[in-house]
Structure formats: C-alpha cells, structure tokens
C-alpha positions as a Markdown table, in Angstrom:
| # | Residue | x | y | z |
|---|---|---|---|---|
| 1 | Met | 108.2 | 95.8 | 105.2 |
| 2 | Arg | 107.0 | 94.3 | 108.5 |
| 3 | Leu | 109.6 | 94.1 | 111.4 |
| 4 | Arg | 109.2 | 91.3 | 113.9 |
| 5 | Lys | 110.7 | 91.9 | 117.3 |
| 6 | Leu | 112.0 | 88.8 | 119.2 |
| 7 | Ile | 112.0 | 89.1 | 123.0 |
| 8 | Ala | 114.2 | 86.5 | 124.8 |
| 9 | Leu | 113.1 | 85.5 | 128.4 |
| 10 | Phe | 115.9 | 84.3 | 130.6 |
| 11 | Ala | 115.1 | 82.2 | 133.8 |
| 12 | Val | 117.7 | 82.4 | 136.6 |
| 13 | Leu | 117.9 | 79.4 | 139.0 |
| 14 | Ala | 119.6 | 80.0 | 142.5 |
| 15 | Met | 120.8 | 76.9 | 144.3 |
| 16 | Val | 121.2 | 77.0 | 148.2 |
| 17 | Ala | 123.3 | 74.4 | 150.1 |
| 18 | Ala | 122.9 | 73.6 | 153.8 |
| 19 | Ala | 125.7 | 71.9 | 155.7 |
| 20 | Cys | 125.4 | 69.8 | 158.9 |
| 21 | Gly | 128.2 | 69.7 | 161.5 |
| 22 | Gly | 129.1 | 67.8 | 164.8 |
| 23 | Asp | 129.5 | 69.4 | 168.4 |
| 24 | Asp | 132.8 | 68.6 | 170.2 |
| 25 | Ala | 131.3 | 69.2 | 173.7 |
| 26 | Gly | 129.2 | 66.1 | 173.9 |
| 27 | Asp | 127.3 | 63.4 | 172.2 |
| 28 | Asp | 124.2 | 65.5 | 172.0 |
| 29 | Thr | 123.4 | 66.1 | 168.4 |
| 30 | Thr | 121.4 | 69.0 | 167.3 |
| 31 | Thr | 119.8 | 68.7 | 164.0 |
| 32 | Thr | 118.8 | 71.7 | 162.2 |
| 33 | Thr | 116.5 | 71.4 | 159.3 |
| 34 | Ala | 116.4 | 74.3 | 156.9 |
| 35 | Ala | 113.0 | 75.6 | 156.0 |
| 36 | Ala | 111.9 | 74.6 | 152.6 |
| 37 | Ala | 112.5 | 77.4 | 150.1 |
| 38 | Thr | 109.4 | 78.9 | 148.8 |
| 39 | Thr | 109.2 | 80.2 | 145.2 |
| 40 | Thr | 106.5 | 82.5 | 144.2 |
| 41 | Thr | 105.9 | 82.9 | 140.5 |
| 42 | Thr | 104.0 | 86.0 | 139.3 |
| 43 | Ala | 102.6 | 85.9 | 135.8 |
| 44 | Ala | 103.4 | 88.8 | 133.5 |
| 45 | Pro | 100.5 | 91.0 | 132.8 |
| 46 | Ala | 98.7 | 90.1 | 129.6 |
| 47 | Thr | 99.3 | 92.5 | 126.7 |
| 48 | Thr | 96.6 | 93.0 | 124.2 |
| 49 | Thr | 97.5 | 94.8 | 120.9 |
| 50 | Thr | 94.6 | 96.2 | 118.9 |
| 51 | Val | 95.2 | 96.6 | 115.1 |
| 52 | Glu | 92.8 | 98.9 | 113.3 |
| 53 | Pro | 91.5 | 97.0 | 110.2 |
| 54 | Met | 92.6 | 98.5 | 106.9 |
| 55 | Ala | 89.8 | 100.2 | 105.0 |
| 56 | Thr | 88.7 | 98.5 | 101.8 |
| 57 | Val | 90.7 | 99.5 | 98.7 |
| 58 | Gly | 88.6 | 101.9 | 96.6 |
| 59 | Ser | 86.7 | 103.2 | 99.6 |
| 60 | Pro | 86.7 | 107.0 | 100.4 |
| 61 | Glu | 89.0 | 106.2 | 103.3 |
| 62 | Asn | 91.4 | 104.2 | 101.2 |
| 63 | Pro | 91.0 | 105.4 | 97.5 |
| 64 | Val | 92.8 | 103.8 | 94.6 |
| 65 | Arg | 95.8 | 106.1 | 94.0 |
| 66 | Val | 96.2 | 107.0 | 90.3 |
| 67 | Leu | 99.8 | 108.2 | 89.8 |
| 68 | Phe | 101.1 | 110.1 | 86.7 |
| 69 | Val | 104.7 | 111.0 | 85.9 |
| 70 | Pro | 105.3 | 114.8 | 85.6 |
| 71 | Ser | 105.7 | 114.7 | 81.8 |
| 72 | Val | 103.9 | 118.0 | 81.3 |
| 73 | Asn | 102.5 | 120.8 | 83.4 |
| 74 | Thr | 101.1 | 119.3 | 86.7 |
| 75 | Asp | 97.9 | 121.3 | 86.6 |
| 76 | Val | 97.1 | 119.9 | 83.1 |
| 77 | Ile | 97.7 | 116.3 | 84.2 |
| 78 | Val | 95.7 | 116.7 | 87.4 |
| 79 | Ser | 92.7 | 118.3 | 85.7 |
| 80 | Gly | 92.6 | 115.6 | 83.0 |
| 81 | Gly | 93.2 | 112.9 | 85.6 |
| 82 | Asp | 90.3 | 114.1 | 87.7 |
| 83 | Ile | 88.0 | 113.8 | 84.8 |
| 84 | Met | 89.2 | 110.2 | 84.3 |
| 85 | Ala | 88.8 | 109.5 | 88.0 |
| 86 | Glu | 85.2 | 110.7 | 87.9 |
| 87 | Ala | 84.5 | 108.4 | 84.9 |
| 88 | Leu | 86.1 | 105.5 | 86.6 |
| 89 | Asn | 84.1 | 106.1 | 89.8 |
| 90 | Ala | 80.9 | 106.2 | 87.8 |
| 91 | Ala | 81.8 | 103.0 | 86.0 |
| 92 | Thr | 83.1 | 101.0 | 89.0 |
| 93 | Gly | 81.7 | 102.7 | 92.2 |
| 94 | Leu | 85.2 | 102.9 | 93.6 |
| 95 | Thr | 87.0 | 106.1 | 94.7 |
| 96 | Phe | 90.1 | 107.2 | 92.8 |
| 97 | Glu | 92.6 | 109.9 | 93.8 |
| 98 | Val | 94.9 | 111.5 | 91.2 |
| 99 | Ser | 98.4 | 112.7 | 92.1 |
| 100 | Val | 101.6 | 113.7 | 90.3 |
| 101 | Pro | 104.8 | 113.0 | 92.2 |
| 102 | Thr | 107.8 | 115.4 | 91.7 |
| 103 | Ser | 109.8 | 113.1 | 89.3 |
| 104 | Tyr | 109.6 | 109.9 | 87.3 |
| 105 | Ala | 111.6 | 108.1 | 90.0 |
| 106 | Ser | 109.2 | 109.4 | 92.7 |
| 107 | Thr | 106.3 | 108.0 | 90.8 |
| 108 | Ile | 107.9 | 104.5 | 90.7 |
| 109 | Glu | 108.8 | 104.7 | 94.4 |
| 110 | Glu | 105.3 | 105.5 | 95.4 |
| 111 | Met | 103.9 | 102.7 | 93.4 |
| 112 | Cys | 106.3 | 100.3 | 94.9 |
| 113 | Ser | 105.7 | 101.5 | 98.5 |
| 114 | Ser | 101.9 | 101.0 | 98.2 |
| 115 | Pro | 101.2 | 98.2 | 95.7 |
| 116 | Glu | 97.8 | 97.2 | 97.1 |
| 117 | Asn | 96.1 | 100.5 | 96.2 |
| 118 | Ser | 98.2 | 102.1 | 93.4 |
| 119 | Met | 98.0 | 102.3 | 89.7 |
| 120 | Gly | 100.2 | 104.4 | 87.5 |
| 121 | Phe | 100.7 | 105.8 | 84.0 |
| 122 | Ile | 104.4 | 105.4 | 83.3 |
| 123 | Pro | 106.6 | 105.3 | 80.2 |
| 124 | Gly | 108.4 | 102.2 | 78.9 |
| 125 | Leu | 111.6 | 102.9 | 80.8 |
| 126 | Gly | 109.7 | 103.6 | 84.0 |
| 127 | Tyr | 107.9 | 100.2 | 83.6 |
| 128 | Ile | 111.2 | 98.3 | 83.3 |
| 129 | Leu | 112.6 | 100.0 | 86.4 |
| 130 | Ala | 109.4 | 99.5 | 88.4 |
| 131 | Ser | 109.1 | 95.8 | 87.2 |
| 132 | Asn | 112.7 | 95.1 | 88.4 |
| 133 | Leu | 112.2 | 97.0 | 91.6 |
| 134 | Cys | 108.8 | 95.7 | 92.8 |
| 135 | Asp | 107.3 | 93.4 | 90.1 |
| 136 | Val | 105.0 | 96.1 | 88.7 |
| 137 | Asp | 103.0 | 94.6 | 85.8 |
| 138 | Val | 101.2 | 96.0 | 82.7 |
| 139 | Ala | 97.4 | 95.9 | 82.7 |
| 140 | Phe | 96.5 | 98.3 | 79.8 |
| 141 | Lys | 98.2 | 100.1 | 77.0 |
| 142 | Ala | 97.2 | 103.6 | 75.8 |
| 143 | Val | 96.2 | 104.5 | 72.3 |
| 144 | Arg | 96.7 | 108.1 | 71.2 |
| 145 | Phe | 95.1 | 109.4 | 68.0 |
| 146 | Gly | 94.8 | 105.9 | 66.8 |
| 147 | Trp | 98.5 | 105.0 | 67.5 |
| 148 | Pro | 99.5 | 102.5 | 70.2 |
| 149 | Val | 103.1 | 103.9 | 70.1 |
| 150 | Tyr | 104.8 | 107.2 | 70.2 |
| 151 | Trp | 108.1 | 108.5 | 69.0 |
| 152 | Ala | 111.1 | 110.6 | 70.3 |
| 153 | Gln | 111.9 | 113.9 | 68.6 |
| 154 | Val | 114.6 | 116.5 | 68.5 |
| 155 | Ile | 113.5 | 120.1 | 68.5 |
| 156 | Val | 115.6 | 123.2 | 67.7 |
| 157 | Pro | 114.8 | 126.8 | 67.1 |
| 158 | Arg | 113.6 | 127.6 | 63.5 |
| 159 | Asp | 116.6 | 129.8 | 62.9 |
| 160 | Ser | 119.1 | 127.1 | 64.1 |
| 161 | Asp | 121.8 | 125.8 | 61.8 |
| 162 | Val | 121.2 | 122.2 | 62.9 |
| 163 | Thr | 120.1 | 120.0 | 60.1 |
| 164 | Ser | 121.4 | 116.5 | 61.2 |
| 165 | Val | 122.0 | 114.5 | 64.4 |
| 166 | Ala | 125.8 | 115.1 | 63.9 |
| 167 | Asp | 125.3 | 118.8 | 64.2 |
| 168 | Leu | 124.1 | 118.4 | 67.8 |
| 169 | Asp | 127.6 | 117.5 | 69.0 |
| 170 | Gly | 129.0 | 120.1 | 71.5 |
| 171 | Leu | 125.6 | 121.8 | 71.9 |
| 172 | Lys | 123.5 | 122.3 | 75.1 |
| 173 | Trp | 120.8 | 119.6 | 75.5 |
| 174 | Gly | 117.5 | 120.0 | 77.3 |
| 175 | Tyr | 115.5 | 117.0 | 78.2 |
| 176 | Pro | 112.4 | 116.3 | 80.4 |
| 177 | Asp | 113.6 | 113.9 | 83.0 |
| 178 | Ala | 116.2 | 111.1 | 83.2 |
| 179 | Gly | 113.4 | 108.6 | 83.6 |
| 180 | Ser | 111.7 | 109.6 | 80.3 |
| 181 | Thr | 111.9 | 107.0 | 77.5 |
| 182 | Ser | 111.4 | 109.3 | 74.6 |
| 183 | Gly | 113.0 | 112.4 | 76.1 |
| 184 | Phe | 116.2 | 110.8 | 77.5 |
| 185 | Met | 116.7 | 107.1 | 77.0 |
| 186 | Val | 116.2 | 106.9 | 73.3 |
| 187 | Pro | 118.1 | 110.1 | 72.6 |
| 188 | Ser | 121.0 | 108.9 | 74.7 |
| 189 | Leu | 121.3 | 105.8 | 72.6 |
| 190 | Leu | 121.1 | 108.0 | 69.5 |
| 191 | Trp | 124.0 | 110.1 | 70.7 |
| 192 | Gln | 126.1 | 107.0 | 71.3 |
| 193 | Glu | 125.4 | 105.7 | 67.8 |
| 194 | Asn | 126.3 | 109.1 | 66.2 |
| 195 | Asn | 129.3 | 110.1 | 68.5 |
| 196 | Val | 127.3 | 113.1 | 69.8 |
| 197 | Thr | 128.5 | 114.6 | 73.1 |
| 198 | Pro | 126.4 | 117.5 | 74.4 |
| 199 | Ser | 128.4 | 120.3 | 76.0 |
| 200 | Glu | 125.8 | 120.5 | 78.8 |
| 201 | Glu | 122.7 | 118.5 | 79.9 |
| 202 | Val | 119.7 | 120.3 | 81.5 |
| 203 | Ser | 116.7 | 118.5 | 83.0 |
| 204 | Ala | 113.9 | 120.9 | 82.1 |
| 205 | Gly | 111.2 | 119.3 | 84.3 |
| 206 | Gly | 108.9 | 117.8 | 81.7 |
| 207 | His | 108.2 | 117.8 | 78.0 |
| 208 | Thr | 106.6 | 121.2 | 78.0 |
| 209 | Gly | 109.5 | 122.6 | 80.1 |
| 210 | Thr | 111.9 | 121.3 | 77.4 |
| 211 | Val | 110.0 | 123.0 | 74.6 |
| 212 | Arg | 109.9 | 126.2 | 76.7 |
| 213 | Ala | 113.7 | 126.0 | 77.3 |
| 214 | Val | 114.4 | 125.7 | 73.6 |
| 215 | Tyr | 111.9 | 128.5 | 72.8 |
| 216 | Asn | 113.6 | 130.8 | 75.4 |
| 217 | Gly | 117.1 | 130.0 | 74.2 |
| 218 | Glu | 118.1 | 128.3 | 77.5 |
| 219 | Val | 119.3 | 125.3 | 75.6 |
| 220 | Asp | 120.4 | 124.7 | 72.0 |
| 221 | Phe | 118.1 | 121.7 | 71.4 |
| 222 | Gly | 115.7 | 119.6 | 73.2 |
| 223 | Thr | 114.2 | 116.0 | 73.1 |
| 224 | Thr | 110.6 | 115.2 | 73.8 |
| 225 | Phe | 107.9 | 112.7 | 72.8 |
| 226 | Phe | 106.3 | 113.0 | 69.4 |
| 227 | Ser | 102.7 | 112.1 | 68.5 |
| 228 | Pro | 101.5 | 112.5 | 64.9 |
| 229 | Pro | 99.4 | 115.6 | 64.1 |
| 230 | Leu | 95.8 | 115.3 | 63.1 |
| 231 | Leu | 95.8 | 116.3 | 59.5 |
| 232 | Pro | 93.0 | 118.7 | 58.3 |
| 233 | Ser | 92.2 | 116.4 | 55.3 |
| 234 | Gly | 91.6 | 113.5 | 57.7 |
| 235 | Glu | 94.3 | 111.4 | 56.1 |
| 236 | Arg | 96.5 | 109.4 | 58.4 |
| 237 | Trp | 100.0 | 110.6 | 59.1 |
| 238 | Ala | 102.7 | 107.9 | 58.4 |
| 239 | Pro | 106.3 | 107.6 | 59.5 |
| 240 | Gly | 108.5 | 109.5 | 57.0 |
| 241 | Asp | 105.9 | 112.2 | 56.5 |
| 242 | Phe | 106.9 | 115.7 | 57.4 |
| 243 | Pro | 106.5 | 115.9 | 61.2 |
| 244 | Asp | 106.1 | 119.6 | 61.7 |
| 245 | Val | 103.8 | 122.4 | 60.6 |
| 246 | Pro | 104.9 | 123.8 | 57.2 |
| 247 | Asp | 106.6 | 127.2 | 57.4 |
| 248 | Asp | 104.0 | 128.9 | 55.2 |
| 249 | Leu | 101.2 | 127.9 | 57.6 |
| 250 | Ile | 102.9 | 129.2 | 60.8 |
| 251 | Pro | 101.4 | 132.7 | 60.6 |
| 252 | Thr | 97.9 | 131.2 | 60.5 |
| 253 | Cys | 98.3 | 128.9 | 63.5 |
| 254 | Glu | 96.2 | 129.5 | 66.5 |
| 255 | Val | 95.9 | 127.8 | 69.9 |
| 256 | Gln | 92.2 | 127.2 | 70.4 |
| 257 | Arg | 90.5 | 128.6 | 73.4 |
| 258 | Asp | 90.1 | 125.2 | 74.9 |
| 259 | Gly | 93.9 | 125.1 | 75.2 |
| 260 | Asp | 94.0 | 121.6 | 73.8 |
| 261 | His | 94.6 | 122.1 | 70.1 |
| 262 | Leu | 96.8 | 124.1 | 67.7 |
| 263 | Arg | 95.0 | 124.7 | 64.4 |
| 264 | Cys | 96.6 | 126.1 | 61.3 |
| 265 | Gly | 95.5 | 127.2 | 57.8 |
| 266 | Glu | 91.9 | 126.5 | 56.8 |
| 267 | Asp | 91.5 | 124.4 | 59.8 |
| 268 | Ala | 91.8 | 127.4 | 62.1 |
| 269 | Asp | 88.4 | 128.8 | 63.1 |
| 270 | Gly | 89.5 | 132.3 | 63.7 |
| 271 | Asp | 88.5 | 132.2 | 67.3 |
| 272 | Gly | 91.8 | 131.1 | 68.7 |
| 273 | Leu | 94.8 | 132.8 | 70.3 |
| 274 | Lys | 97.7 | 133.5 | 68.0 |
C-alpha cells in the first residue's frame, strides 16, 4: 500500500494602518508619509527525491518467489523445489527462489504482499482464501500419478478398534494445519455430517507430522491427503479399491534408499530399508 502525504501551506497576510492627525498649535500641517512596506519572498529550497528503479522480475536481484505450503517436511519440499527451480531457469532464463513459510496462512500472506513476483503451490482451501484476500488466480493444476485430484483419508493405528467414522467420536484428532483442504476442511465437514466431536484437536505441523503423531500414540487418529498407490501389476487404482497395503505384505515392505518409495512384496528389490 502506498501512503501519500499531503502538506498544507498556509500564507499569513499582515495589514498595517497609518492614521493622520491635526496639530492644535497652528495651521501648519505636517504630513507624514509612511514608508511603503517591503515584502521579501524567499523560495523554499527545491527537494529532489530519487527512487531506485525496481529490478526486473526474474532477475537475480529480484527472483520469482516460488512458495510452498509446509505440507510435509520442509527440507523435502525445498530440495524438490530447488530441482524444479533449476528446470524452470533452464527453460525460461529467469531466476527462481524456493521458500516454505511457517504455515499455510503465512504462505497466502506472502503471496498477497508481493503479487508482482510470487507464485505458489497451495491447496483448494488456500486458493479460495487467497482469491478472496488478494485476487490470486489459478494458472496451472498439478497431476500426480495420473490423477488431477487427491483425496482426504483418516488414519489410525493398526491395533485400533476404530472401524467407522462414528467410532472417532470423543477421540483425540491430529491434523496437518487448519489451512489444509484434505487434512482439515474436508474432515471437519465429515465430522459435522456424522455427529463426531473429537475430544481434542492437535495441529501436527504437516501431513508427515500427522502420520508421526498417530504412529507415536500422540493422537488417536489423524487426517491427511491420500494419493493412490502405484500397483505392482501396473493396473490403475480406482476409488473403492482397498487404499492400504495388505496386512500380509507389511513384513516385506521396504523404504527404498532414494527415500521416495515404499515397495512391498515382489516389487521390493531387497536393497531398501525395512
């Protein structure tokens, strides 16, 4: 927001009156003429304001800011974002700078405070908020594993007695962030529809933080995004299919050394970390 200062200049005019009077001692008349008032006007010194020109957007001095919400571990986002920034630089010749603000709301605030040089990767709820706040618009839509959408999921420990949404009533809920579409907004609507009232709500600081909180027993259940698994047979997962790894395959599952994939059964190459 630019502030414009208004300076009012006030001119003060002084009026001087001279009176003429007669002398009782004689007819001689003495006329006194007042000297003409002299007014000297001194011009105010000229003020010159120099404004440094803004560096071109996309230059090293003013890079395009690529903002991500802290949906998962920040280091993971930044490392992947840097790879993308390098690819964009090679394709466009522009300079990009990746950053992850501390919350979903902070990401939106930073986009709105610097619209000329910012782009962001935000969820549906974040887009609605940003659009209402500062007219943020959609330019592209992500496609993940062939899907242009993603889902919300509820996760519980494998030994939990929870088998339905109704069973969540009165339990401790962990979620990524109040600005998360899949982790907070959609589940909140689901609770209303099913008369579920959690005993406590815990913001776990991201989707991975939510999974960790459930795994460590810090919450009874959690809500995160869900993307379909890549099936070993190559067939396409469909809504309604079993969304989790079958129990009999759990002992065979390995996190691959690249840290990006969990492989189970015959698809595991034996070189992973169990």
